[in-house]
PDB file of C-alpha atoms in Angstrom:
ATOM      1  CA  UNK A  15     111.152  97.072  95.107  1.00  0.00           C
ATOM      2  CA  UNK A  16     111.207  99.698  97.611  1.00  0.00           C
ATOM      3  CA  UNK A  17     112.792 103.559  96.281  1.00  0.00           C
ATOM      4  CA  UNK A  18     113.579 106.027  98.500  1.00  0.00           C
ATOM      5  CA  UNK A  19     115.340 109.431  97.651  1.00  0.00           C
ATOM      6  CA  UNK A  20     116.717 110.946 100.691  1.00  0.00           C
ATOM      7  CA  UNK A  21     119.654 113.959 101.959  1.00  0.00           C
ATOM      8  CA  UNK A  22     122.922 111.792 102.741  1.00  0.00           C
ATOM      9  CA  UNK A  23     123.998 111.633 106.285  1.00  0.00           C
ATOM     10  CA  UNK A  24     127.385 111.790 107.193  1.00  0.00           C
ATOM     11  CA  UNK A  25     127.881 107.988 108.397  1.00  0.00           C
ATOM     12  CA  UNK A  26     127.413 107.409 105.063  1.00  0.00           C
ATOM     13  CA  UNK A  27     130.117 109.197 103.465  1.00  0.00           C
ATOM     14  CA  UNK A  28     132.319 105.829 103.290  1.00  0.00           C
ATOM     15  CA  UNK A  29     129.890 103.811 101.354  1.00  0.00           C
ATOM     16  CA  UNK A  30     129.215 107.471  98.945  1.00  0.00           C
ATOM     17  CA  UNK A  31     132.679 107.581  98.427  1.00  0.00           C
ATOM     18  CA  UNK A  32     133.223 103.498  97.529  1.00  0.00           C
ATOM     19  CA  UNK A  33     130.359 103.814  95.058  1.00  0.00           C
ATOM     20  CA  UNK A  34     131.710 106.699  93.390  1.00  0.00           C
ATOM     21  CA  UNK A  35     135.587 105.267  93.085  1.00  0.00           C
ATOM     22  CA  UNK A  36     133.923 101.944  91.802  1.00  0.00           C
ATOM     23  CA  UNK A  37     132.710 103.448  88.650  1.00  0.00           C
ATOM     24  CA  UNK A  38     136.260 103.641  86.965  1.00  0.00           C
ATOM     25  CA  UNK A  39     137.622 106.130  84.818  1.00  0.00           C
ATOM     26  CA  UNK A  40     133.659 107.299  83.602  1.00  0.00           C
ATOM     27  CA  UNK A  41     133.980 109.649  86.869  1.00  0.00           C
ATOM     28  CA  UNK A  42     136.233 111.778  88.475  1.00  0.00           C
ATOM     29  CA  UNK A  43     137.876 109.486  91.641  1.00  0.00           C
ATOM     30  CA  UNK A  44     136.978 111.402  95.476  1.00  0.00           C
ATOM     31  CA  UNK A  45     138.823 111.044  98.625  1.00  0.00           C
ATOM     32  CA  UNK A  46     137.357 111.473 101.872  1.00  0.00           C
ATOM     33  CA  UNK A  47     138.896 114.883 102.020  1.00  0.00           C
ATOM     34  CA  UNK A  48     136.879 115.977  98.982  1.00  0.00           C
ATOM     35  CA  UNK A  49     133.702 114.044  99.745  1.00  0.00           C
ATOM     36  CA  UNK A  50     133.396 116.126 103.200  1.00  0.00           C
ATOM     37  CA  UNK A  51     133.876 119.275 101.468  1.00  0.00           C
ATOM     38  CA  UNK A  52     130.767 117.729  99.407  1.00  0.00           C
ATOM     39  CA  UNK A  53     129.108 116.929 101.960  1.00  0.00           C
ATOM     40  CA  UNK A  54     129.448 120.266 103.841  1.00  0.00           C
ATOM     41  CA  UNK A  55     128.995 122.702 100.668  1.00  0.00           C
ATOM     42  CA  UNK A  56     126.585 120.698  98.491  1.00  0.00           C
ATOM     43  CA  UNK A  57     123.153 122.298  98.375  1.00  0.00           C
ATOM     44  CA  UNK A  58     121.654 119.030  97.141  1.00  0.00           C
ATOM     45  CA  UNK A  59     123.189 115.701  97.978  1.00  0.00           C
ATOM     46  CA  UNK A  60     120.850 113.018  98.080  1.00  0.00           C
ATOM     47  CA  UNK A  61     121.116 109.213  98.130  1.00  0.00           C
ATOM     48  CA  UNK A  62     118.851 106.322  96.494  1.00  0.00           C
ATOM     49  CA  UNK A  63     118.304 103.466  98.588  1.00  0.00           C
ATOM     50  CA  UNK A  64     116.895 100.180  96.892  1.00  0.00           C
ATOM     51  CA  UNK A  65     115.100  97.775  99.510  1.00  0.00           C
ATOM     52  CA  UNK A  66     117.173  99.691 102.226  1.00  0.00           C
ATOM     53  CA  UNK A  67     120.808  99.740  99.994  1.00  0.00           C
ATOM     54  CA  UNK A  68     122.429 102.496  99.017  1.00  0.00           C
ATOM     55  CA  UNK A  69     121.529 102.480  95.090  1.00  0.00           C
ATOM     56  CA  UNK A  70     123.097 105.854  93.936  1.00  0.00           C
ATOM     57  CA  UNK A  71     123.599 109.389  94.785  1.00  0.00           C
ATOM     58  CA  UNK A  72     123.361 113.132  93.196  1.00  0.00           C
ATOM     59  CA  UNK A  73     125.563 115.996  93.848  1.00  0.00           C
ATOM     60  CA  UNK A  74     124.869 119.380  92.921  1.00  0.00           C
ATOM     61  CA  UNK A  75     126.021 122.953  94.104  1.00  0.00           C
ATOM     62  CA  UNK A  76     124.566 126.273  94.090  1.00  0.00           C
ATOM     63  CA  UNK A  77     126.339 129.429  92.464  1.00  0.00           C
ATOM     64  CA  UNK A  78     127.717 130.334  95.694  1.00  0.00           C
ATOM     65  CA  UNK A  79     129.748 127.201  96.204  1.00  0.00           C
ATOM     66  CA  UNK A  80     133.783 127.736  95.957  1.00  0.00           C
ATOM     67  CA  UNK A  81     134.347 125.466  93.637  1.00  0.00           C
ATOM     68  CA  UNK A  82     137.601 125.126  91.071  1.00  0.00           C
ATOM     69  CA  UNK A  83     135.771 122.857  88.730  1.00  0.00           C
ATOM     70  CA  UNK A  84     136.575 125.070  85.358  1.00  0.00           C
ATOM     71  CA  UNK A  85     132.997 123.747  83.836  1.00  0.00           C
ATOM     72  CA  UNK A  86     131.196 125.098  87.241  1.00  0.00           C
ATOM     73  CA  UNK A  87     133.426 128.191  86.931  1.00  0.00           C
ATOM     74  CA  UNK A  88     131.773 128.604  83.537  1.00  0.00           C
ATOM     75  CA  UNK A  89     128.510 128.563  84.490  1.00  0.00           C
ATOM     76  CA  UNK A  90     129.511 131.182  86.922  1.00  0.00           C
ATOM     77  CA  UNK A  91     131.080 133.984  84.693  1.00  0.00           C
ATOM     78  CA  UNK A  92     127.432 133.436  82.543  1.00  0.00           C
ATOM     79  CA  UNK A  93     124.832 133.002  84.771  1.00  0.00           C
ATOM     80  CA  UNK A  94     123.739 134.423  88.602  1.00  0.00           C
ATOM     81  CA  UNK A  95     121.710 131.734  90.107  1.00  0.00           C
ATOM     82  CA  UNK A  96     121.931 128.432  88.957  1.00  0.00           C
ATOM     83  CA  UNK A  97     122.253 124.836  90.443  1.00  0.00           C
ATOM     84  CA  UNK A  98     125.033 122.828  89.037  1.00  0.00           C
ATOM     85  CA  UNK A  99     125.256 119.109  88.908  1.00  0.00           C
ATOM     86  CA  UNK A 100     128.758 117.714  89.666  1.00  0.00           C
ATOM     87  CA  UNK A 101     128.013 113.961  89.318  1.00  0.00           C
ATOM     88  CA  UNK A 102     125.143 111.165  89.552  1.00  0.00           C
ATOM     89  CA  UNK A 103     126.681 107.804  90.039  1.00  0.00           C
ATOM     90  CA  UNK A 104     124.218 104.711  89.968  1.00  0.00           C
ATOM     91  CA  UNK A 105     125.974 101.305  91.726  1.00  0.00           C
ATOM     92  CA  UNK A 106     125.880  98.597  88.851  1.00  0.00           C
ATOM     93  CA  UNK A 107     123.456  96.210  89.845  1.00  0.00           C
ATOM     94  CA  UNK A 108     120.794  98.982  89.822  1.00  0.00           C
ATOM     95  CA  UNK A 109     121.077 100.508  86.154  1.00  0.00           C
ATOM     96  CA  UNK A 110     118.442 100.119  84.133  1.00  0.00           C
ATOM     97  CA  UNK A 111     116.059 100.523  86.453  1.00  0.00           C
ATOM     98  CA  UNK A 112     115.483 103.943  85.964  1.00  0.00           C
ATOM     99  CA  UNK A 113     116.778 106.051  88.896  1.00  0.00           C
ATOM    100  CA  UNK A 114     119.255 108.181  86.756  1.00  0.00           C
ATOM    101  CA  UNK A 115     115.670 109.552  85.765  1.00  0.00           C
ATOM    102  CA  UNK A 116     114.337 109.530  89.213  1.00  0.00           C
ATOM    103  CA  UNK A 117     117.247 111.513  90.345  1.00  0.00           C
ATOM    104  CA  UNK A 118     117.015 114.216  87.634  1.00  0.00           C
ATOM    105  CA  UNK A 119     113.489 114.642  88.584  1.00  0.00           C
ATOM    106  CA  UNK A 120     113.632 114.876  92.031  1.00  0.00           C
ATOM    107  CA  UNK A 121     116.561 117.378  91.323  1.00  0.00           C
ATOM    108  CA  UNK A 122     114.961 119.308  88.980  1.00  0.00           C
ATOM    109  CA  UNK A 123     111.976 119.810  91.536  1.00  0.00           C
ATOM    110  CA  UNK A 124     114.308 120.894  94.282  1.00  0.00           C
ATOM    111  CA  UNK A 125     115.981 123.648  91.484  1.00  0.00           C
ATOM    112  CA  UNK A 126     112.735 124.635  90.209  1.00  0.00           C
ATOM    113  CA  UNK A 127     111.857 125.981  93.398  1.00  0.00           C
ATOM    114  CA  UNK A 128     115.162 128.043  94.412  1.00  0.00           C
ATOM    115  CA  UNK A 129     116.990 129.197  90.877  1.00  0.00           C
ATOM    116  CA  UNK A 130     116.142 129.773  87.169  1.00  0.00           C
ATOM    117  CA  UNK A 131     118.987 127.579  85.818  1.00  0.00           C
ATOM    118  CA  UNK A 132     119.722 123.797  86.399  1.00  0.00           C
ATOM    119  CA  UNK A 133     123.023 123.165  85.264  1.00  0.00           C
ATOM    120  CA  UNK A 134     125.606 119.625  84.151  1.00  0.00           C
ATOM    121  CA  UNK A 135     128.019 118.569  81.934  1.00  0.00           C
ATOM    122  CA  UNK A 136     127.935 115.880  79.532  1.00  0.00           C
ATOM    123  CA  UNK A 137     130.822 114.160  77.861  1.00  0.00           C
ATOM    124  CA  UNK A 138     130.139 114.478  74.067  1.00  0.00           C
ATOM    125  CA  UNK A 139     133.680 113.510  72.969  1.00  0.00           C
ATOM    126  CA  UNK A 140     134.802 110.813  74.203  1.00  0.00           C
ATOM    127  CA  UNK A 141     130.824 109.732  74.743  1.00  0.00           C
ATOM    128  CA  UNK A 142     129.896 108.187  77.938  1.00  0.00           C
ATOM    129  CA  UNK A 143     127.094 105.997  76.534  1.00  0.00           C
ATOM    130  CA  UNK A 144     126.583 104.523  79.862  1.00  0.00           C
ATOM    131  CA  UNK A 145     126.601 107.233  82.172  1.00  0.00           C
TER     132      UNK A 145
END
């Protein structure tokens, strides 16, 4: 098996945006509308490819980011620099195999370097075992 973790490109938004609307009601649904505002205000956005396949991708934002997600709004009015998380969606055929931990790694090396605060959300109630 061959990993790579690399910054989406923008011919790639299509199969980004299929993965994430194939996950169901465990994520918040995109359009392409929404994706390119991703793609264009994102300060990390980064794709796994398995033996050359898209595998899964991370989006997070910076402080800065005009975003109207009230849980990113609340990191806001509490801290000044930060790097939020928005979503990490894995395709099916590749969970288990670790690269929801890969991501968060890589992620938390790119934060490490640039803010004092790596931020996400996590559904407590309902849980999202699977996620």
């Amino acid at each position: 098996m061959t990993l790579v973790i690399r910054d989406v490109r923008e011919h790639e938004l299509d199969s980004v945006l299929a993965l994430n609307n194939a996950v169901g009601p465990r994520i918040l649904a995109l359009d392409a509308t929404r994706l390119q505002w991703f793609y264009a205000n994102a300060s990390y956005f980064r794709i796994a490819e398995v033996d050359g396949v898209m595998a899964g991708f991370l989006i997070a934002l910076r402080e800065s980011a005009n975003y109207s997600s009230p849980n990113f709004r609340w990191f806001r009015e509490r801290y000044p620099e930060f790097i939020y998380i928005d979503r990490i969606v894995i395709a099916e055929p590749y969970r288990g195999l670790g690269l929801g931990r890969i991501f968060y790694c890589d992620v938390t090396s790119y934060a490490e370097l640039r803010v004092p605060l790596l931020a996400c959300e996590v559904f407590l109630e309902p849980r999202d075992d699977a996620a």
